[in-house]
PDB file of C-alpha atoms in Angstrom:
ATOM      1  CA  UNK A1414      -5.524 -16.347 -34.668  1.00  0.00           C
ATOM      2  CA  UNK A1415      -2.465 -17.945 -35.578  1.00  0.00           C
ATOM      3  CA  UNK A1416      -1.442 -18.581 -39.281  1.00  0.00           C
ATOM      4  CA  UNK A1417      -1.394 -21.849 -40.773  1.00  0.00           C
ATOM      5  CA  UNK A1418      -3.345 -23.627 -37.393  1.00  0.00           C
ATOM      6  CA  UNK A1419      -5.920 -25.888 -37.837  1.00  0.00           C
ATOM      7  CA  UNK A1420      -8.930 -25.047 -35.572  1.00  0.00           C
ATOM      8  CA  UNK A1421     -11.769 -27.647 -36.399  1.00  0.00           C
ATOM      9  CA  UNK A1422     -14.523 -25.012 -35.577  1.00  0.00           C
ATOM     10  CA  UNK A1423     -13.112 -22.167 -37.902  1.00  0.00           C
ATOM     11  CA  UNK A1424     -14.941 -21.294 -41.226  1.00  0.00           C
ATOM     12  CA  UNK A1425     -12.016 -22.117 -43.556  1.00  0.00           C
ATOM     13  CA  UNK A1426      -9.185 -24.626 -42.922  1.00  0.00           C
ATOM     14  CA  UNK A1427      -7.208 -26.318 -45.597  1.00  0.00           C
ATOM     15  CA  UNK A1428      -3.403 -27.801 -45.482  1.00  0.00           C
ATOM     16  CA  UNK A1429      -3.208 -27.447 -49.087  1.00  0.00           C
ATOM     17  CA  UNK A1430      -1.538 -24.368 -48.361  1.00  0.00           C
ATOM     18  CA  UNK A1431      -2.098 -20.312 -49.346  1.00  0.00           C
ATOM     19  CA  UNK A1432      -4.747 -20.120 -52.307  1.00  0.00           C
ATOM     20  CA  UNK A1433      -4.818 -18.013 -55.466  1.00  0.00           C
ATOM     21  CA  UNK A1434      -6.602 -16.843 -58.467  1.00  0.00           C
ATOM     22  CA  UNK A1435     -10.550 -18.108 -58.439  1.00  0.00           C
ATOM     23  CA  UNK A1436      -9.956 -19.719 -55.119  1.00  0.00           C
ATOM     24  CA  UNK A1437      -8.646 -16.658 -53.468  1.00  0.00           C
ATOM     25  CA  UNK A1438     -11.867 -14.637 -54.512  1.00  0.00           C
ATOM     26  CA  UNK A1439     -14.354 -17.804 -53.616  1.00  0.00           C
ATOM     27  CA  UNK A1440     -12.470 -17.925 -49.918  1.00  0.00           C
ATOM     28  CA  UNK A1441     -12.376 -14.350 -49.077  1.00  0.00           C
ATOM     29  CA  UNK A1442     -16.643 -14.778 -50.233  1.00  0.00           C
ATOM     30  CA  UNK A1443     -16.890 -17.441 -47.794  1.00  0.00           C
ATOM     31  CA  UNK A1444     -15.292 -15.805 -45.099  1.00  0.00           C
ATOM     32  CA  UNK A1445     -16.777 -12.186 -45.348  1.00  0.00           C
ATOM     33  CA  UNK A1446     -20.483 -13.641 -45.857  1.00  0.00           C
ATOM     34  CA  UNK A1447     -20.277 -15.649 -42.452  1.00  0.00           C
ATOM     35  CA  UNK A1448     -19.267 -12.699 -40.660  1.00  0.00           C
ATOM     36  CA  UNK A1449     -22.303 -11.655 -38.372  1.00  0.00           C
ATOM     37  CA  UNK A1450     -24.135  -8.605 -37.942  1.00  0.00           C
ATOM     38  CA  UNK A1451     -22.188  -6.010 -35.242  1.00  0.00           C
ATOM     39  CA  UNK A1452     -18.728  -8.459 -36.113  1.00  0.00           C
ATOM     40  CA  UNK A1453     -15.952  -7.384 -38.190  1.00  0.00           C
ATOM     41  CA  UNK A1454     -12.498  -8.857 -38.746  1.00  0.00           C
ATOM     42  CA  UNK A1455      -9.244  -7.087 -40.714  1.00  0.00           C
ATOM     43  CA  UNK A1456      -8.359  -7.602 -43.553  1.00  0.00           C
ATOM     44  CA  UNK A1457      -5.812  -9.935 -42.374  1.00  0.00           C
ATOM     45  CA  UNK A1458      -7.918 -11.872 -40.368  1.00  0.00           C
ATOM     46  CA  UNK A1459      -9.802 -12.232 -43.511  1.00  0.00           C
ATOM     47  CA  UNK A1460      -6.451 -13.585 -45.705  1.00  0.00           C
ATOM     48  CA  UNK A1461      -5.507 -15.818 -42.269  1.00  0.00           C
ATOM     49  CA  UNK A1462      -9.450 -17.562 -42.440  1.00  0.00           C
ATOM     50  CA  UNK A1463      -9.465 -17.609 -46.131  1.00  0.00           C
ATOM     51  CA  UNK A1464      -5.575 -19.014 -46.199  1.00  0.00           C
ATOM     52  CA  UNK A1465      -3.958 -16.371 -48.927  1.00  0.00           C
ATOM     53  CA  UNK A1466      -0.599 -15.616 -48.958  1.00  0.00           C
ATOM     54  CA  UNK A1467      -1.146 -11.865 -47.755  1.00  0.00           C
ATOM     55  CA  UNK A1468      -4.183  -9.460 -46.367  1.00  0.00           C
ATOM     56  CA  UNK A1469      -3.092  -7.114 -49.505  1.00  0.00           C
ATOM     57  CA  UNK A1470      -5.154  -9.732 -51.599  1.00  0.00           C
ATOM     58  CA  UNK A1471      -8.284  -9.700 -49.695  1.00  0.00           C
ATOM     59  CA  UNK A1472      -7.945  -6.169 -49.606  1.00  0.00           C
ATOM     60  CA  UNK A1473      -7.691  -6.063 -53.811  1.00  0.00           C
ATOM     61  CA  UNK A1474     -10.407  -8.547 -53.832  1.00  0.00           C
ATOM     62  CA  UNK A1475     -12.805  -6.421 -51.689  1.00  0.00           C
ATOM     63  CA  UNK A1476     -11.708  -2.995 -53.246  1.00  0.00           C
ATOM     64  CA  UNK A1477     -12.367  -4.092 -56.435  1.00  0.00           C
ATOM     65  CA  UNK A1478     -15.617  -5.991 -55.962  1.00  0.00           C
ATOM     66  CA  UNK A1479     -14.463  -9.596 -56.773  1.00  0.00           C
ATOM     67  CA  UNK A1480     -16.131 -10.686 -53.552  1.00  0.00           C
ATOM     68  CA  UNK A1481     -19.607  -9.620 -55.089  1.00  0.00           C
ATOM     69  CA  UNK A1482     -22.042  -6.847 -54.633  1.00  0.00           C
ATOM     70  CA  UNK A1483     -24.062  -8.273 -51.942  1.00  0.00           C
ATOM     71  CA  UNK A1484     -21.385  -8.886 -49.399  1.00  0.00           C
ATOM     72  CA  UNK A1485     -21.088  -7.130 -46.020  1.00  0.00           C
ATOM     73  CA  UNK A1486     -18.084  -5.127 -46.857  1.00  0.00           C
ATOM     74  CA  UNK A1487     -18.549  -2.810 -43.920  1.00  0.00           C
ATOM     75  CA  UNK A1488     -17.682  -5.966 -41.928  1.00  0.00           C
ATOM     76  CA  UNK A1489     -14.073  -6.282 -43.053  1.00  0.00           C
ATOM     77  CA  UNK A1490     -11.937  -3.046 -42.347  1.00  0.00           C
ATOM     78  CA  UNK A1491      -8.206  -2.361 -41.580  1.00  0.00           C
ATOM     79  CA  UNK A1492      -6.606  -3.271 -38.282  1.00  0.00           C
ATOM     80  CA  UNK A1493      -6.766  -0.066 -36.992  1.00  0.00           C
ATOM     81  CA  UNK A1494     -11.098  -0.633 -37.311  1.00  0.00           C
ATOM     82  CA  UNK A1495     -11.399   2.160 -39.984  1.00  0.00           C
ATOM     83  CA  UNK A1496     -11.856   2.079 -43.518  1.00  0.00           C
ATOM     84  CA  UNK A1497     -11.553   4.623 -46.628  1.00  0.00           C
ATOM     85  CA  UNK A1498     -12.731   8.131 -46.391  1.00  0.00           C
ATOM     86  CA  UNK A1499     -15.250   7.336 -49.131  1.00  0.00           C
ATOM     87  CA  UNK A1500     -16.705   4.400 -47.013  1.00  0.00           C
ATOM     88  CA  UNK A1501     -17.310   6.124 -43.894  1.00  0.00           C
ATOM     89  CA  UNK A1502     -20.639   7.655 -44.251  1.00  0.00           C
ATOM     90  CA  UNK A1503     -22.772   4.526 -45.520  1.00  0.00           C
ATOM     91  CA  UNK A1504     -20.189   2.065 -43.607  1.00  0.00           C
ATOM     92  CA  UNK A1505     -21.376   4.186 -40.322  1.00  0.00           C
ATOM     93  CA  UNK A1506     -25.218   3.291 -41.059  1.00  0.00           C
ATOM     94  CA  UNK A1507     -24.757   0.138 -41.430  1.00  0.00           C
ATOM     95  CA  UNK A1508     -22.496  -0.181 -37.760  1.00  0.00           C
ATOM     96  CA  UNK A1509     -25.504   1.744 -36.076  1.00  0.00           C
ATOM     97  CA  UNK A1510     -28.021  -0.170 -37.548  1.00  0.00           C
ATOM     98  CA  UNK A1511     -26.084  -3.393 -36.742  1.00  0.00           C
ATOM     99  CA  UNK A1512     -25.244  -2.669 -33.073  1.00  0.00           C
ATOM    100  CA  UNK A1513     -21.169  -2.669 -34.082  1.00  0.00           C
ATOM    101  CA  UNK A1514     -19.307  -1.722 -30.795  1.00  0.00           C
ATOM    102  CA  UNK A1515     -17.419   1.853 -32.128  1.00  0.00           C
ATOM    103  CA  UNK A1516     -14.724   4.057 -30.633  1.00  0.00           C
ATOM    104  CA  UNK A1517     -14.901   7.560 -30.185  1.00  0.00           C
ATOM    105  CA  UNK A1518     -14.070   9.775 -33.014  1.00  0.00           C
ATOM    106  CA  UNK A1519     -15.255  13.260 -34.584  1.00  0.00           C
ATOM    107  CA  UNK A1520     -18.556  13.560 -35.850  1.00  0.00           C
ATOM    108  CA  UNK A1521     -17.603  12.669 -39.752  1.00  0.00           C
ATOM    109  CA  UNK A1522     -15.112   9.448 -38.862  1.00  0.00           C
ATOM    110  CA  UNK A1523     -16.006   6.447 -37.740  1.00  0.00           C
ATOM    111  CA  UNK A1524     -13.648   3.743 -36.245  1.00  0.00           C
ATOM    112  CA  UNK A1525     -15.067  -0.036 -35.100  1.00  0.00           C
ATOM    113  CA  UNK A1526     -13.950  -0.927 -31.465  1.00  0.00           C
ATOM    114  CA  UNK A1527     -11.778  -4.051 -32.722  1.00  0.00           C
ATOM    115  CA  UNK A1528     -11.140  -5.676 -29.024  1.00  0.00           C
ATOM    116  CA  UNK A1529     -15.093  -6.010 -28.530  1.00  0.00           C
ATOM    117  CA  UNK A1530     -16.198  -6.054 -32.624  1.00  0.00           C
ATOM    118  CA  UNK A1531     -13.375  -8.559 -33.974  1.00  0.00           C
ATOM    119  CA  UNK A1532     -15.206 -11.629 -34.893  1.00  0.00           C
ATOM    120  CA  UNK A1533     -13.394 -15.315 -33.525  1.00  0.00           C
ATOM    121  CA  UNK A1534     -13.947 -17.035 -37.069  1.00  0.00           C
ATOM    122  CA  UNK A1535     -16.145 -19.772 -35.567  1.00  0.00           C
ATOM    123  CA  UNK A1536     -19.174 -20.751 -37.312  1.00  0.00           C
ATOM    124  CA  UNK A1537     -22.175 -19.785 -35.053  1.00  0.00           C
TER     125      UNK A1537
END
């Protein structure tokens, strides 16, 4: 994914440029909601779909709930397919239940396999 490219079959194109505020935390919704089961994207791919300026701000947004409770956080993670310590445990359920393609790790970290996990962005 390429910043700033239009792609007629991606969830969220618009050339009105990076969004903010209300927008921001309505966008990031969108994107994280049409994530499927056993997909995940980064938190950048997340700010690139949902057109904000940086993946810091979908990473506030998510951290601090704005997207709303009933999201699929365990779907958005960092680049490197892991998130924070505190998220591991329940985060892991979730990836097992959901069939999410994981790496190898120690028994109390988990780590999603990004090359076969990392959702395109297309609308199914």
């Amino acid at each position: 994914m390429a910043p700033g490219r239009a792609d007629p079959g991606r969830v969220s194109d618009t050339p009105h440029g990076p969004r903010t505020g209300t927008d921001a935390v309505e966008a990031v919704r969108g994107v994280v909601v049409a994530i499927p089961p056993g997909a995940v994207l980064s938190y950048g791919d997340v700010a690139e779909l949902a057109w904000l300026s940086t993946p810091r701000l979908a990473a506030r947004i998510m951290a601090l709930g704005m997207a709303g409770a009933d999201v699929s956080w365990w779907r958005v993670v960092r680049a490197d397919g892991t998130l924070p310590d505190h998220l591991q445990i329940t985060a892991r359920e979730h990836y097992e239940r959901e069939g999410t393609p994981l790496r190898e790790t120690d028994a109390h970290w988990v780590r999603v396999d990004m090359r076969a996990a990392r959702w395109d962005g297309r609308a199914p």
